[in-house]
mmCIF file of C-alpha atoms in Angstrom:
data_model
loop_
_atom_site.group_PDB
_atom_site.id
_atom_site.type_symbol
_atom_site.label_atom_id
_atom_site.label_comp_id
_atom_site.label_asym_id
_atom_site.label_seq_id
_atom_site.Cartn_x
_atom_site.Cartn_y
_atom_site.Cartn_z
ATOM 1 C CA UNK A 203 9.738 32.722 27.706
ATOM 2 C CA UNK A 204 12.691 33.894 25.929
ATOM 3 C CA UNK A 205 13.218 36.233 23.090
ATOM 4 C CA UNK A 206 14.328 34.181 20.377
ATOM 5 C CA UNK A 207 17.353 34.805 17.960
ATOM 6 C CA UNK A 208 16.644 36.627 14.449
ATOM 7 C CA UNK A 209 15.259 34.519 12.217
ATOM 8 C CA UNK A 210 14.279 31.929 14.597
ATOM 9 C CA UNK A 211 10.592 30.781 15.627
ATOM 10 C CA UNK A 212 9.819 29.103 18.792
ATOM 11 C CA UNK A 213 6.328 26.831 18.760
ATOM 12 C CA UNK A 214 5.415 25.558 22.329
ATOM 13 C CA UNK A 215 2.911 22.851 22.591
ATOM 14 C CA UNK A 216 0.961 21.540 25.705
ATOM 15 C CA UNK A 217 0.914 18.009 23.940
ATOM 16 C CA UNK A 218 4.491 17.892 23.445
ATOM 17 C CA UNK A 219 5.956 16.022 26.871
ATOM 18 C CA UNK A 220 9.465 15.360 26.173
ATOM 19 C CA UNK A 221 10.777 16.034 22.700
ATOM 20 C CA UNK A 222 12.381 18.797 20.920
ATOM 21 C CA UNK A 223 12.992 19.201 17.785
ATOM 22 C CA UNK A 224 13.411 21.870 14.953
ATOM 23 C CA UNK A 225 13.064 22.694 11.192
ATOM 24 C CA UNK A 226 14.048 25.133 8.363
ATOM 25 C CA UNK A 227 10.895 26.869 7.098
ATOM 26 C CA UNK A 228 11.745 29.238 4.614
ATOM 27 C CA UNK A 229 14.615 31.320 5.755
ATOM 28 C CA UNK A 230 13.229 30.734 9.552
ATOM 29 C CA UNK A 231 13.825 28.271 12.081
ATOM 30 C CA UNK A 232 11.139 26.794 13.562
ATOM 31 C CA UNK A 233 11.500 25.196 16.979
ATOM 32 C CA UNK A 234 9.047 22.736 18.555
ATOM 33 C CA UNK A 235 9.105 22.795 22.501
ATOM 34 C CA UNK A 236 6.819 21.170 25.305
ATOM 35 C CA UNK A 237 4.972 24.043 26.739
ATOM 36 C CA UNK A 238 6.660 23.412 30.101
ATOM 37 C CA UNK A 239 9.606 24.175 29.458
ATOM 38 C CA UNK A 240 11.648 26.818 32.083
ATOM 39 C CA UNK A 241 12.915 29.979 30.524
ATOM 40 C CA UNK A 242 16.967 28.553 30.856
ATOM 41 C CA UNK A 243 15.979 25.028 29.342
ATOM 42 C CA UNK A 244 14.144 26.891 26.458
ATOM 43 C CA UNK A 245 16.977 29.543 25.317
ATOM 44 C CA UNK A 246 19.298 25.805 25.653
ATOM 45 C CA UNK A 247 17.174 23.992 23.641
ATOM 46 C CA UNK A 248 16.979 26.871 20.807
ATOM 47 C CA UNK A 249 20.537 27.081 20.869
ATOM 48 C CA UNK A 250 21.401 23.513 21.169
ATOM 49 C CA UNK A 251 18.829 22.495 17.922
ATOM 50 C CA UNK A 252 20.022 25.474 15.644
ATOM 51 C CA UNK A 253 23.417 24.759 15.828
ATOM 52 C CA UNK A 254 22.581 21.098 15.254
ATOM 53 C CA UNK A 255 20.480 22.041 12.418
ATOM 54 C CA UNK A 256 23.632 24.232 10.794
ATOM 55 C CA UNK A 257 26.137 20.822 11.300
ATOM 56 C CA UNK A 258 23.869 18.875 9.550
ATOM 57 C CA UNK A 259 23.346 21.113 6.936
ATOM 58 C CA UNK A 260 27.125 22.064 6.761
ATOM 59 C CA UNK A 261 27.773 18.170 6.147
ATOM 60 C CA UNK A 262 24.817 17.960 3.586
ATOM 61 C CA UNK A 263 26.774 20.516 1.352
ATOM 62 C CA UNK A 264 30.129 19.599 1.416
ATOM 63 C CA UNK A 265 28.297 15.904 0.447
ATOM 64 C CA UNK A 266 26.155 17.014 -1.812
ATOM 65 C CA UNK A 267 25.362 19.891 -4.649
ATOM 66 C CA UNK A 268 22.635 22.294 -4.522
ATOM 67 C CA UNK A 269 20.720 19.545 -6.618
ATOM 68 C CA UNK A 270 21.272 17.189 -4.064
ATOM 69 C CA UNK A 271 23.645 14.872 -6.459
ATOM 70 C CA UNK A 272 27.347 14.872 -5.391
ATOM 71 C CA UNK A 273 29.749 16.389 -7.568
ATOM 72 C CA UNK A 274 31.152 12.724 -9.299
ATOM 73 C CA UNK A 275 27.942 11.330 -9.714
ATOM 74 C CA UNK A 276 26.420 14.709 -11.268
ATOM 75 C CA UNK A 277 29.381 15.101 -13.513
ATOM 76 C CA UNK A 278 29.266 11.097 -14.263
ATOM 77 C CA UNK A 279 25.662 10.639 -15.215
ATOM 78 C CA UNK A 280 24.989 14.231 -16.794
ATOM 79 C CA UNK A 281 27.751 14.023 -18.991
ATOM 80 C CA UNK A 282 26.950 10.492 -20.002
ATOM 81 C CA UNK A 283 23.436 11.357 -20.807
ATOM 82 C CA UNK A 284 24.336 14.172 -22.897
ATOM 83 C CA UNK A 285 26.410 12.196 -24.965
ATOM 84 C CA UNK A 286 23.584 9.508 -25.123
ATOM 85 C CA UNK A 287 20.911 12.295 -26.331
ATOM 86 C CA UNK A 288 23.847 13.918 -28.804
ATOM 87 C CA UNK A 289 24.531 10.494 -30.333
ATOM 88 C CA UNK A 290 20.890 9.180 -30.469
ATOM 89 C CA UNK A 291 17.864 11.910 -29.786
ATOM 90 C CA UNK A 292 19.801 15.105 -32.360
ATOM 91 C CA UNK A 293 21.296 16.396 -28.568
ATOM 92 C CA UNK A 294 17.017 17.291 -27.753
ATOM 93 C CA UNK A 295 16.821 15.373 -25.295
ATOM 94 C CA UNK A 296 17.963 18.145 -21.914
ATOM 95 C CA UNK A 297 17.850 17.056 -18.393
ATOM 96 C CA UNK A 298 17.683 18.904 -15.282
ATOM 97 C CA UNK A 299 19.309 16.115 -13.590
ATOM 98 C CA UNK A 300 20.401 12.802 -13.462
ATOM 99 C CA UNK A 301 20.870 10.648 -10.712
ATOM 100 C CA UNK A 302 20.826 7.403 -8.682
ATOM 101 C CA UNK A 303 17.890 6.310 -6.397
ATOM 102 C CA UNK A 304 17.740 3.436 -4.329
ATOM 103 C CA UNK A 305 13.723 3.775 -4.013
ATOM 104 C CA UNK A 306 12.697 2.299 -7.442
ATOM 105 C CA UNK A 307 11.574 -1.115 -6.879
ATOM 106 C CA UNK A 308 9.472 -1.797 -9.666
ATOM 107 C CA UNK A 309 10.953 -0.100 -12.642
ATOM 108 C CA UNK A 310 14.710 0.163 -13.595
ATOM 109 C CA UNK A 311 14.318 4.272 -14.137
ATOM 110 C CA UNK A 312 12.068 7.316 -14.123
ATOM 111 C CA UNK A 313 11.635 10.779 -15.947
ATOM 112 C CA UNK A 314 9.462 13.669 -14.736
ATOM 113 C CA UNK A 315 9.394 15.751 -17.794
ATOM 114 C CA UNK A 316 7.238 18.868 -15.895
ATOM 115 C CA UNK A 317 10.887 19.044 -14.070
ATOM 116 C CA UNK A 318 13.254 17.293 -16.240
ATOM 117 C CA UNK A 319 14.929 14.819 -13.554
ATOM 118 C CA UNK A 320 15.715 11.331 -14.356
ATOM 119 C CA UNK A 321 16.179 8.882 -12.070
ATOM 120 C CA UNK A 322 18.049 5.091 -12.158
ATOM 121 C CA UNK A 323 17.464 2.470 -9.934
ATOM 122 C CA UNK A 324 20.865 1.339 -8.169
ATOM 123 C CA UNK A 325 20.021 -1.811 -9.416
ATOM 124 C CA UNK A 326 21.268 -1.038 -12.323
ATOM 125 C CA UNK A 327 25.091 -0.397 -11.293
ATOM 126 C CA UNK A 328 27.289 -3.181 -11.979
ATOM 127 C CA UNK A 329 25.190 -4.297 -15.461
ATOM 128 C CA UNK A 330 26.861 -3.932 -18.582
ATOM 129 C CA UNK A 331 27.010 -0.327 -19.882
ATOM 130 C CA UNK A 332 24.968 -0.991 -23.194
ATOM 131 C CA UNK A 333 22.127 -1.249 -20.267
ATOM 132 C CA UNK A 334 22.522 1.354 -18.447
ATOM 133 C CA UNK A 335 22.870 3.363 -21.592
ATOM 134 C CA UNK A 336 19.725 1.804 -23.021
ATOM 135 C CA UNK A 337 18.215 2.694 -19.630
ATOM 136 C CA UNK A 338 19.299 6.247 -20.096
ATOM 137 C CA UNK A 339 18.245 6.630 -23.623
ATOM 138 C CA UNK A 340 14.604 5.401 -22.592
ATOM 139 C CA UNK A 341 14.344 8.391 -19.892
ATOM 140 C CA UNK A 342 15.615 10.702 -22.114
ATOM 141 C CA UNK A 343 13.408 10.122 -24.823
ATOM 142 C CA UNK A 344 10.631 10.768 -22.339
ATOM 143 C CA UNK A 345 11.609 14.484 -22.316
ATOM 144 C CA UNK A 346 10.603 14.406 -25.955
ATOM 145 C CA UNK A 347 7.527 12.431 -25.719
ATOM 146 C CA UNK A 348 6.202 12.130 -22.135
ATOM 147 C CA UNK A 349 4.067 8.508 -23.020
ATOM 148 C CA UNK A 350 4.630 4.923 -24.276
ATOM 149 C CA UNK A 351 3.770 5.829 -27.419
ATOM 150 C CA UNK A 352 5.017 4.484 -31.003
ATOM 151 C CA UNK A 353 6.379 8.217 -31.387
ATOM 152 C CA UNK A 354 7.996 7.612 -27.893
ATOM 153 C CA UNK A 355 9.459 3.979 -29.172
ATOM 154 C CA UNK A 356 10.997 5.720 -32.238
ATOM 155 C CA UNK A 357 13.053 7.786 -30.506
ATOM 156 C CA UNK A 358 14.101 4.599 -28.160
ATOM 157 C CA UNK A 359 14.904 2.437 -31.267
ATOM 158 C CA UNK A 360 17.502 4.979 -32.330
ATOM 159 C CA UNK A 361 19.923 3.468 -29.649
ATOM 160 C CA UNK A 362 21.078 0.454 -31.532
ATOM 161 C CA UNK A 363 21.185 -1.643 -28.559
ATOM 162 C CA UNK A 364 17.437 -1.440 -27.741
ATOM 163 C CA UNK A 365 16.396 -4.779 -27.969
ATOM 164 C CA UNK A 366 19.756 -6.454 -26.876
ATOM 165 C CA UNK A 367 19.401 -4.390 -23.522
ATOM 166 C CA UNK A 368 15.868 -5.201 -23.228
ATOM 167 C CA UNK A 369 15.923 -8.730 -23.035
ATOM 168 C CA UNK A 370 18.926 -8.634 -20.610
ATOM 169 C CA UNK A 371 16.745 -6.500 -18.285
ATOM 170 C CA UNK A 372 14.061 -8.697 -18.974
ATOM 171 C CA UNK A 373 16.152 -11.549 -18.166
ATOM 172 C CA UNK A 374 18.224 -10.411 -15.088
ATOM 173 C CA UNK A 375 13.889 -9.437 -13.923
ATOM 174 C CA UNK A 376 13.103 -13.059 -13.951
ATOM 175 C CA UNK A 377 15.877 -14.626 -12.424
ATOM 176 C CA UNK A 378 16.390 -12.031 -9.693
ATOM 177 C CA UNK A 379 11.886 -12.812 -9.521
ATOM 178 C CA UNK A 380 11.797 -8.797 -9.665
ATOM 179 C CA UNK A 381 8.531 -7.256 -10.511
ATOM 180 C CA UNK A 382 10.327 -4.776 -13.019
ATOM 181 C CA UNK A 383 9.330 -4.796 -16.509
ATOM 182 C CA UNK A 384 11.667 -4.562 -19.305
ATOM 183 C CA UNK A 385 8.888 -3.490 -22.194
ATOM 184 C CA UNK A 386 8.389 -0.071 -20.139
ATOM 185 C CA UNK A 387 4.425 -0.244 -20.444
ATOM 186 C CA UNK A 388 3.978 0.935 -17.676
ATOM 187 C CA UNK A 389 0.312 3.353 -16.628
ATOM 188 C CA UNK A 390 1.943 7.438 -16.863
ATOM 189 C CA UNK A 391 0.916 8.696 -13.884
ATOM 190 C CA UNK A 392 0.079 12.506 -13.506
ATOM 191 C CA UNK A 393 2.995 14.336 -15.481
ATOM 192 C CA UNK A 394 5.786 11.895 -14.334
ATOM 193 C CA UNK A 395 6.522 9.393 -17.663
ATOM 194 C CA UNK A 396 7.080 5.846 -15.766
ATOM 195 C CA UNK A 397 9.345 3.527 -17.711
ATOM 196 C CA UNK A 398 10.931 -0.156 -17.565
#
């Protein structure tokens, strides 16, 4: 067994036959090993998964942000939704972040208000922008009113495209036979405001 390098943790493990592989835990590395492991194979290993771990981590931020957004499509959708809340929610409406998700299947957008991210389904790229703004305006409002309530739909009717978009959603839903509602009554779920 091998001393390991600062800030690195090695875990060896009897069950563990053949693979290796390692994590960031904090500001520690943790390496998983099989327990059999000779003393040479170990310190290669270590070496051979931290480095790995700093490439892929090296890519990840020159791809990515802090937030996790890159910088176009961070500057892109945050500066369109603050113009969206300026123009139709008094400039309340504040979000953490903004960004595109390929993971919604069953509703065109989500807000967690506890953290202030939105999130739009890619399946909205490509539609006409009075939808994706209507879209936008809709997970917005849930900043201000974390429900599907008639509060909640007054701040949506302020975008004067509400309905218009709303029926195209609900329209592009049925003849793509998505499962995605366009009326947004969908169950909240814990803190995290679910909409159309």
């Amino acid at each position: 067994m091998i001393d390991p390098p600062p800030g690195v943790e090695i875990r060896r493990s009897a069950r563990r036959r053949r693979t290796v592989s390692a994590r960031r835990d904090g500001d520690r590395t943790v390496v998983l090993l099989p327990a059999g492991l000779s003393a040479a194979e170990e310190s290669r290993w270590v070496e051979t998964m931290v480095a790995k771990l700093e490439r892929q981590e090296a890519r990840r931020s020159r791809r990515v942000g802090s937030d996790g957004r890159s910088p176009a499509a961070r500057s892109a959708l945050a500066a369109r939704a603050e113009r969206l809340s300026h123009a139709h929610l008094d400039g309340r409406a504040r979000p953490a972040s903004v960004v595109w998700v390929t993971n919604q299947n069953h509703r065109w957008g989500s807000c967690t208000p506890r953290t202030r991210q939105i999130r739009l389904s890619e399946r909205l790229r490509g539609m006409p922008d009075y939808v994706i703004d209507y879209v936008l305006v809709h997970e917005l409002a849930h900043l201000l009113q974390p429900n599907h309530s008639p509060q909640f739909w007054a701040w949506v009717a302020r975008y004067p495209l509400t309905e218009r978009a709303r029926g195209y959603l609900e329209g592009y839903a049925v003849a793509a036979r998505l499962d995605i509602p366009a009326d947004g009554d969908l169950p909240d779920l814990d803190d995290e405001a679910r909409a159309d």
